[in-house]
Amino acid sequence: MSVAPLQALPLDLLRQRSSTKWRSYGDDVIPMFVAETDYPLAPAITAALARAVEIGDTGYTPPRPGIDLDFANFADRRWGWRPDPARIRWTGDVMMGVVEVLRAVTSPGDRVVVTPPVYPPFYDTVEEAGAVVERVPLIDDGARWSLDLAGIDRALAAGARAVLLCNPHNPTGTVHTRESLAGLARLAHRYGAAVVSDEIHAPLTHAPAVFTPFLDAGAEAAAVGFAVTSASKTYNLAGLKCAVIVTGSEETAAVVRALPWEVEWRAGLFGIIANRAAFAIDSDAWLEQLLAALDDNRRLLADLLAEHLPLARYRLPEAGYLAWVDVSAYGWGDNPAPFIRREAKVALHHGPLFGEEGVGHVRINVGCAPEVLREAIERIGALAR
């Protein structure tokens, strides 16, 4: 049975929001740069937050907020994987969790593998942890991107102590295969390295792609892995601070338990409340509607590019609402986004921030109304005439 796509809120209402997406530029600019979506919240989230405000539930996050069991149930429903709730902790956001785990599993000056083009904060997070970035770019075979396991093997053999994985991958939307993840786990296990997996885009996997939690990719993965995730990207909750850190063995769980107690206190109570409501079964129908809307838009973007920017190169993302588009053929410079924002009044994310592989690229957020996406690409297309 088909699912009706979720409808985005009208632009006049969205422009009343006070978040980064709607306050970085003037009303003449269509903002499609940052990972915020334009849809109404899932009703269960709205109800939970409204009730908290009504009764003044605005205090400290409790020592056992219950999100461990909620996430375990969600993972079981969505991916057939049930992590042990006793091995699930919480913190303020995914990058907070990543940096704390990296601090725990590396020493100052250790090298950490990242796989560009990749989410720009990965580079900053590695440095914040006191480590050094080692780039092992994704392999691009012309049809899809994949992990360069041979390159990661060489990096680990040469002494890199951890791999910071993006699963699914931002900005390409790649859903790494179970075989690839298992191969990565075997390498990390062989060299005594850790894998820290950012899985924030996992609920947004589009069929027929199948998301594999890294910790579920085999015994070696459970032994070496740390997964950090949140409902924030899927349910548009970035302003409500909450993420979970998941482990698959007693050894890795002990590492997380040994983190400073302040790591858990950084989770905000509203973040906990909203994430719990997002992970509840009551929000599953909303998620299916969101996926239907995003599936429509990722395909609409392909059609719009073919019509208005036929020299652009774009592959349907297997997960998420972020599209990675190569517009280098148009000669708009190594970093086309500022030119596009200035001339077309459309704000896109800067490709080179994702690594040198992003030269000539832009990242486009398609989590919006179809008519907004259409107007944005028509505006950009006018620059190519």
Short mmCIF file of C-alpha atoms in Angstrom, two decimals:
data_model
loop_
_atom_site.label_atom_id
_atom_site.label_comp_id
_atom_site.label_asym_id
_atom_site.label_seq_id
_atom_site.Cartn_x
_atom_site.Cartn_y
_atom_site.Cartn_z
CA MET A 1 0.00 0.00 0.00
CA SER A 2 1.41 3.40 -1.00
CA VAL A 3 2.03 6.02 1.68
CA ALA A 4 0.96 9.64 1.22
CA PRO A 5 4.04 11.89 1.25
CA LEU A 6 4.44 14.23 4.19
CA GLN A 7 3.60 17.81 3.25
CA ALA A 8 6.10 20.59 3.98
CA LEU A 9 5.00 23.68 5.84
CA PRO A 10 4.33 26.83 3.77
CA LEU A 11 7.22 29.22 3.22
CA ASP A 12 5.60 32.13 5.05
CA LEU A 13 5.36 29.97 8.16
CA LEU A 14 8.86 28.54 7.78
CA ARG A 15 10.33 32.03 7.57
CA GLN A 16 8.99 32.63 11.10
CA ARG A 17 11.40 30.00 12.40
CA SER A 18 14.49 31.30 14.22
CA SER A 19 16.91 28.46 13.40
CA THR A 20 20.11 28.63 11.35
CA LYS A 21 18.39 27.70 8.10
CA TRP A 22 15.97 30.62 8.30
CA ARG A 23 18.16 33.28 9.93
CA SER A 24 21.42 33.03 7.98
CA TYR A 25 20.18 34.85 4.87
CA GLY A 26 17.45 37.27 3.82
CA ASP A 27 13.97 36.35 2.67
CA ASP A 28 15.07 36.66 -0.96
CA VAL A 29 17.28 33.56 -0.57
CA ILE A 30 16.01 29.97 -0.73
CA PRO A 31 17.98 28.19 2.03
CA MET A 32 19.02 24.64 1.14
CA PHE A 33 22.40 24.40 2.84
CA VAL A 34 22.10 23.15 6.41
CA ALA A 35 20.49 19.84 7.43
CA GLU A 36 17.15 21.15 8.67
CA THR A 37 13.90 20.01 7.08
CA ASP A 38 10.71 21.95 6.37
CA TYR A 39 8.11 19.49 7.67
CA PRO A 40 5.89 19.67 10.75
CA LEU A 41 7.09 17.67 13.72
CA ALA A 42 5.78 14.17 14.26
CA PRO A 43 2.57 14.56 16.32
CA ALA A 44 3.92 12.41 19.15
CA ILE A 45 6.90 14.76 19.51
CA THR A 46 4.72 17.85 19.51
CA ALA A 47 2.45 16.33 22.16
CA ALA A 48 5.34 15.26 24.39
CA LEU A 49 7.03 18.67 24.26
CA ALA A 50 3.75 20.54 24.74
CA ARG A 51 2.97 18.45 27.82
CA ALA A 52 6.44 19.13 29.24
CA VAL A 53 5.93 22.89 28.80
CA GLU A 54 2.44 22.68 30.28
CA ILE A 55 3.64 21.12 33.52
CA GLY A 56 6.96 22.99 33.67
CA ASP A 57 9.04 19.86 33.07
CA THR A 58 12.15 21.90 32.28
CA GLY A 59 14.65 20.67 34.85
CA TYR A 60 17.69 18.45 34.74
CA THR A 61 17.88 15.24 32.74
CA PRO A 62 17.32 12.29 35.12
CA PRO A 63 20.03 9.67 35.67
CA ARG A 64 17.95 6.96 33.90
CA PRO A 65 15.87 8.79 31.28
CA GLY A 66 14.69 5.65 29.46
CA ILE A 67 16.05 6.43 26.03
CA ASP A 68 18.23 3.30 26.10
CA LEU A 69 15.21 1.01 25.90
CA ASP A 70 13.41 3.27 23.41
CA PHE A 71 16.34 3.24 20.99
CA ALA A 72 16.77 -0.52 21.34
CA ASN A 73 13.11 -1.03 20.45
CA PHE A 74 13.38 1.37 17.50
CA ALA A 75 16.47 -0.38 16.13
CA ASP A 76 14.71 -3.72 16.45
CA ARG A 77 11.67 -2.49 14.50
CA ARG A 78 13.61 -0.68 11.77
CA TRP A 79 16.64 -2.89 11.23
CA GLY A 80 16.05 -6.18 13.00
CA TRP A 81 18.89 -5.37 15.38
CA ARG A 82 18.35 -5.11 19.11
CA PRO A 83 21.32 -3.64 20.99
CA ASP A 84 21.56 -4.34 24.69
CA PRO A 85 19.98 -1.35 26.49
CA ALA A 86 22.65 -1.70 29.18
CA ARG A 87 25.22 -0.77 26.51
CA ILE A 88 23.45 2.42 25.42
CA ARG A 89 24.42 5.77 26.95
CA TRP A 90 23.43 9.33 26.00
CA THR A 91 24.99 12.73 25.43
CA GLY A 92 24.25 16.12 23.87
CA ASP A 93 24.68 15.40 20.18
CA VAL A 94 26.43 13.03 17.81
CA MET A 95 29.61 15.06 17.40
CA MET A 96 29.92 15.40 21.19
CA GLY A 97 29.70 11.63 21.45
CA VAL A 98 32.19 11.11 18.65
CA VAL A 99 34.83 13.40 20.12
CA GLU A 100 34.52 11.85 23.59
CA VAL A 101 34.88 8.32 22.23
CA LEU A 102 37.84 9.34 20.08
CA ARG A 103 39.51 10.88 23.13
CA ALA A 104 39.04 7.58 24.94
CA VAL A 105 40.40 5.30 22.20
CA THR A 106 43.27 7.42 20.88
CA SER A 107 46.25 9.25 22.32
CA PRO A 108 47.31 12.78 21.36
CA GLY A 109 48.87 12.74 17.90
CA ASP A 110 47.34 9.41 16.86
CA ARG A 111 45.96 9.27 13.33
CA VAL A 112 42.26 8.74 12.66
CA VAL A 113 41.01 7.68 9.22
CA VAL A 114 38.22 9.70 7.62
CA THR A 115 36.71 8.90 4.23
CA PRO A 116 36.13 12.07 2.18
CA PRO A 117 34.12 13.63 0.79
CA VAL A 118 32.65 13.65 4.26
CA TYR A 119 30.67 15.79 6.72
CA PRO A 120 32.95 18.80 7.50
CA PRO A 121 32.78 18.52 11.34
CA PHE A 122 34.55 15.15 11.07
CA TYR A 123 37.82 16.98 10.46
CA ASP A 124 37.27 19.36 13.40
CA THR A 125 36.15 16.57 15.70
CA VAL A 126 39.29 14.51 15.13
CA GLU A 127 41.42 17.56 15.90
CA GLU A 128 39.34 18.42 18.97
CA ALA A 129 40.06 14.94 20.28
CA GLY A 130 43.80 15.63 19.93
CA ALA A 131 44.25 13.28 16.99
CA VAL A 132 45.35 13.83 13.38
CA VAL A 133 43.18 13.32 10.31
CA GLU A 134 44.27 10.65 7.82
CA ARG A 135 42.30 10.88 4.59
CA VAL A 136 41.32 7.69 2.76
CA PRO A 137 38.80 8.89 0.15
CA LEU A 138 35.80 6.84 -0.91
CA ILE A 139 36.19 4.91 -4.13
CA ASP A 140 34.04 6.30 -6.93
CA ASP A 141 33.56 3.71 -9.68
CA GLY A 142 31.25 5.95 -11.68
CA ALA A 143 28.10 4.21 -10.43
CA ARG A 144 28.38 4.42 -6.64
CA TRP A 145 30.78 5.22 -3.84
CA SER A 146 32.31 2.66 -1.48
CA LEU A 147 34.88 2.39 1.29
CA ASP A 148 38.47 1.95 0.12
CA LEU A 149 39.25 -1.05 2.30
CA ALA A 150 42.70 -1.50 0.78
CA GLY A 151 43.53 2.11 1.55
CA ILE A 152 42.19 1.78 5.09
CA ASP A 153 44.25 -1.40 5.49
CA ARG A 154 47.40 0.54 4.55
CA ALA A 155 46.54 3.36 6.94
CA LEU A 156 45.93 1.01 9.87
CA ALA A 157 49.03 -1.02 9.05
CA ALA A 158 51.01 2.23 9.18
CA GLY A 159 49.70 2.99 12.66
CA ALA A 160 46.34 4.76 12.42
CA ARG A 161 44.42 3.97 15.61
CA ALA A 162 40.80 4.57 14.63
CA VAL A 163 38.38 4.98 11.75
CA LEU A 164 35.63 7.62 11.87
CA LEU A 165 32.89 6.12 9.73
CA CYS A 166 29.84 7.87 8.27
CA ASN A 167 27.13 5.21 7.90
CA PRO A 168 25.08 6.15 5.86
CA HIS A 169 27.53 8.52 4.26
CA ASN A 170 27.12 12.29 4.21
CA PRO A 171 27.19 13.91 1.60
CA THR A 172 26.93 11.11 -0.98
CA GLY A 173 23.98 9.32 0.64
CA THR A 174 25.80 6.00 0.31
CA VAL A 175 24.48 3.11 2.40
CA HIS A 176 27.52 0.96 3.03
CA THR A 177 26.96 -2.73 2.40
CA ARG A 178 27.09 -5.34 5.14
CA GLU A 179 30.06 -6.94 3.36
CA SER A 180 31.98 -3.66 3.27
CA LEU A 181 31.30 -2.96 6.94
CA ALA A 182 32.31 -6.48 7.92
CA GLY A 183 35.53 -6.03 5.95
CA LEU A 184 36.24 -2.79 7.78
CA ALA A 185 35.59 -4.49 11.12
CA ARG A 186 38.01 -7.30 10.29
CA LEU A 187 40.72 -4.77 9.47
CA ALA A 188 40.17 -2.81 12.68
CA HIS A 189 40.19 -6.01 14.71
CA ARG A 190 43.41 -7.18 13.07
CA TYR A 191 45.24 -3.97 13.90
CA GLY A 192 43.66 -3.32 17.31
CA ALA A 193 41.95 -0.15 16.10
CA ALA A 194 38.54 1.28 16.90
CA VAL A 195 35.70 2.22 14.54
CA VAL A 196 33.45 5.10 15.56
CA SER A 197 30.33 5.05 13.37
CA ASP A 198 28.12 8.12 12.93
CA GLU A 199 24.71 6.60 12.06
CA ILE A 200 22.52 9.69 12.32
CA HIS A 201 21.06 9.29 8.80
CA ALA A 202 20.20 5.59 9.23
CA PRO A 203 16.40 5.94 9.65
CA LEU A 204 16.31 7.79 6.31
CA THR A 205 17.44 4.83 4.19
CA HIS A 206 15.49 4.53 0.95
CA ALA A 207 14.37 1.16 -0.40
CA PRO A 208 15.75 -0.97 -1.94
CA ALA A 209 18.91 -0.02 -0.02
CA VAL A 210 19.22 -1.78 3.34
CA PHE A 211 20.93 -0.13 6.28
CA THR A 212 23.31 -2.28 8.31
CA PRO A 213 24.21 -0.99 11.79
CA PHE A 214 27.99 -1.24 12.05
CA LEU A 215 27.78 -3.10 15.36
CA ASP A 216 25.58 -5.71 13.65
CA ALA A 217 28.05 -6.39 10.83
CA GLY A 218 29.75 -9.29 12.61
CA ALA A 219 31.56 -10.35 15.77
CA GLU A 220 34.59 -8.20 14.95
CA ALA A 221 32.37 -5.15 14.50
CA ALA A 222 30.80 -5.63 17.93
CA ALA A 223 34.28 -5.94 19.40
CA VAL A 224 35.81 -2.81 17.86
CA GLY A 225 32.84 -0.53 17.23
CA PHE A 226 31.14 2.46 18.82
CA ALA A 227 27.94 3.76 17.18
CA VAL A 228 26.74 7.29 17.83
CA THR A 229 23.33 8.36 16.59
CA SER A 230 20.27 10.51 17.25
CA ALA A 231 16.74 11.17 16.06
CA SER A 232 17.77 14.74 15.29
CA LYS A 233 18.37 14.55 11.51
CA THR A 234 15.31 12.42 10.77
CA TYR A 235 12.88 14.28 13.02
CA ASN A 236 14.43 17.78 12.75
CA LEU A 237 15.44 18.00 16.40
CA ALA A 238 18.97 19.43 16.15
CA GLY A 239 18.15 22.24 18.56
CA LEU A 240 17.12 19.77 21.28
CA LYS A 241 20.36 18.24 22.43
CA CYS A 242 20.35 14.44 22.63
CA ALA A 243 22.26 11.51 21.10
CA VAL A 244 23.00 7.93 22.07
CA ILE A 245 26.31 6.07 22.18
CA VAL A 246 25.90 2.34 21.53
CA THR A 247 28.41 -0.47 22.07
CA GLY A 248 28.35 -4.17 21.34
CA SER A 249 30.75 -5.76 23.83
CA GLU A 250 31.60 -5.52 27.50
CA GLU A 251 35.04 -4.11 26.63
CA THR A 252 33.73 -1.24 24.52
CA ALA A 253 30.85 -0.63 26.94
CA ALA A 254 33.42 -0.21 29.72
CA VAL A 255 35.16 2.48 27.66
CA VAL A 256 31.93 4.46 27.40
CA ARG A 257 31.04 3.94 31.06
CA ALA A 258 34.45 5.38 31.97
CA LEU A 259 33.78 8.65 30.14
CA PRO A 260 33.36 11.71 32.39
CA TRP A 261 29.92 11.86 34.01
CA GLU A 262 29.40 15.26 32.39
CA VAL A 263 29.11 13.54 28.98
CA GLU A 264 25.65 12.25 29.90
CA TRP A 265 24.61 15.49 31.63
CA ARG A 266 25.06 17.33 28.32
CA ALA A 267 21.87 15.72 27.02
CA GLY A 268 19.04 18.24 27.46
CA LEU A 269 15.77 17.11 29.01
CA PHE A 270 13.77 18.37 26.02
CA GLY A 271 16.17 16.49 23.77
CA ILE A 272 15.55 13.30 25.70
CA ILE A 273 11.78 13.83 25.66
CA ALA A 274 11.73 14.53 21.91
CA ASN A 275 14.05 11.66 20.99
CA ARG A 276 12.03 9.21 23.08
CA ALA A 277 8.85 10.30 21.30
CA ALA A 278 10.62 9.99 17.94
CA PHE A 279 11.82 6.46 18.67
CA ALA A 280 8.36 5.39 19.91
CA ILE A 281 6.14 3.27 17.68
CA ASP A 282 3.65 6.16 17.54
CA SER A 283 6.05 8.05 15.25
CA ASP A 284 6.62 5.22 12.76
CA ALA A 285 3.76 6.23 10.46
CA TRP A 286 5.09 9.81 10.29
CA LEU A 287 8.52 8.46 9.36
CA GLU A 288 7.06 6.45 6.49
CA GLN A 289 5.35 9.60 5.19
CA LEU A 290 8.62 11.51 5.45
CA LEU A 291 10.46 8.79 3.51
CA ALA A 292 7.81 8.93 0.79
CA ALA A 293 8.25 12.71 0.49
CA LEU A 294 12.04 12.47 0.38
CA ASP A 295 11.94 9.66 -2.18
CA ASP A 296 9.78 11.84 -4.41
CA ASN A 297 12.12 14.80 -4.02
CA ARG A 298 15.38 12.92 -4.67
CA ARG A 299 13.83 11.71 -7.94
CA LEU A 300 12.37 15.14 -8.75
CA LEU A 301 15.84 16.63 -8.37
CA ALA A 302 17.17 14.26 -11.02
CA ASP A 303 14.45 15.38 -13.42
CA LEU A 304 15.00 19.06 -12.65
CA LEU A 305 18.74 18.81 -13.16
CA ALA A 306 18.25 17.02 -16.46
CA GLU A 307 15.97 19.84 -17.59
CA HIS A 308 17.76 22.91 -16.24
CA LEU A 309 21.36 21.83 -15.55
CA PRO A 310 22.00 18.92 -17.94
CA LEU A 311 25.77 19.01 -17.42
CA ALA A 312 25.42 18.46 -13.66
CA ARG A 313 26.29 15.03 -12.32
CA TYR A 314 24.08 13.55 -9.63
CA ARG A 315 23.25 10.09 -8.32
CA LEU A 316 20.18 9.32 -6.28
CA PRO A 317 21.23 9.19 -2.60
CA GLU A 318 20.48 5.84 -0.99
CA ALA A 319 19.72 7.58 2.31
CA GLY A 320 18.85 11.00 3.61
CA TYR A 321 17.72 14.26 2.08
CA LEU A 322 21.12 15.64 1.09
CA ALA A 323 22.07 15.56 -2.59
CA TRP A 324 25.70 15.67 -3.75
CA VAL A 325 25.87 17.42 -7.10
CA ASP A 326 28.88 18.09 -9.35
CA VAL A 327 28.36 21.36 -11.25
CA SER A 328 32.01 21.80 -12.24
CA ALA A 329 31.10 21.71 -15.95
CA TYR A 330 29.55 25.16 -15.63
CA GLY A 331 32.78 26.92 -14.69
CA TRP A 332 31.48 28.49 -11.49
CA GLY A 333 34.79 27.95 -9.70
CA ASP A 334 36.16 25.43 -7.25
CA ASN A 335 33.49 26.44 -4.74
CA PRO A 336 30.30 27.17 -6.72
CA ALA A 337 28.02 27.78 -3.71
CA PRO A 338 28.90 31.46 -3.06
CA PHE A 339 28.40 32.31 -6.75
CA ILE A 340 25.05 30.50 -6.80
CA ARG A 341 23.90 32.23 -3.62
CA ARG A 342 24.92 35.65 -4.92
CA GLU A 343 23.54 35.31 -8.44
CA ALA A 344 20.59 32.91 -8.04
CA LYS A 345 19.65 33.62 -4.42
CA VAL A 346 19.83 29.92 -3.50
CA ALA A 347 22.02 28.93 -0.54
CA LEU A 348 23.73 25.55 -0.92
CA HIS A 349 26.45 23.88 1.14
CA HIS A 350 30.03 24.47 0.02
CA GLY A 351 31.46 21.35 -1.65
CA PRO A 352 35.17 21.89 -0.80
CA LEU A 353 34.37 21.89 2.93
CA PHE A 354 33.79 18.13 2.56
CA GLY A 355 37.35 17.64 1.30
CA GLU A 356 39.23 18.27 -1.91
CA GLU A 357 36.91 15.74 -3.56
CA GLY A 358 34.21 18.40 -3.21
CA VAL A 359 35.81 20.87 -5.61
CA GLY A 360 33.15 21.94 -8.10
CA HIS A 361 30.39 20.35 -6.01
CA VAL A 362 27.45 21.60 -3.97
CA ARG A 363 25.26 19.82 -1.43
CA ILE A 364 21.54 20.44 -1.79
CA ASN A 365 18.98 19.83 0.96
CA VAL A 366 15.84 18.39 -0.68
CA GLY A 367 13.86 18.16 2.59
CA CYS A 368 11.41 20.79 1.40
CA ALA A 369 8.25 21.27 -0.64
CA PRO A 370 8.55 20.11 -4.28
CA GLU A 371 7.68 23.58 -5.52
CA VAL A 372 10.52 25.09 -3.47
CA LEU A 373 12.96 22.57 -4.93
CA ARG A 374 11.69 23.34 -8.41
CA GLU A 375 12.09 27.09 -8.00
CA ALA A 376 15.61 26.67 -6.61
CA ILE A 377 16.83 24.58 -9.54
CA GLU A 378 15.10 26.85 -12.04
CA ARG A 379 16.92 29.83 -10.51
CA ILE A 380 20.27 28.04 -10.70
CA GLY A 381 19.54 26.81 -14.19
CA ALA A 382 19.03 30.39 -15.37
CA LEU A 383 22.73 31.00 -14.60
CA ALA A 384 23.73 28.36 -17.14
CA ARG A 385 21.92 29.92 -20.09
#
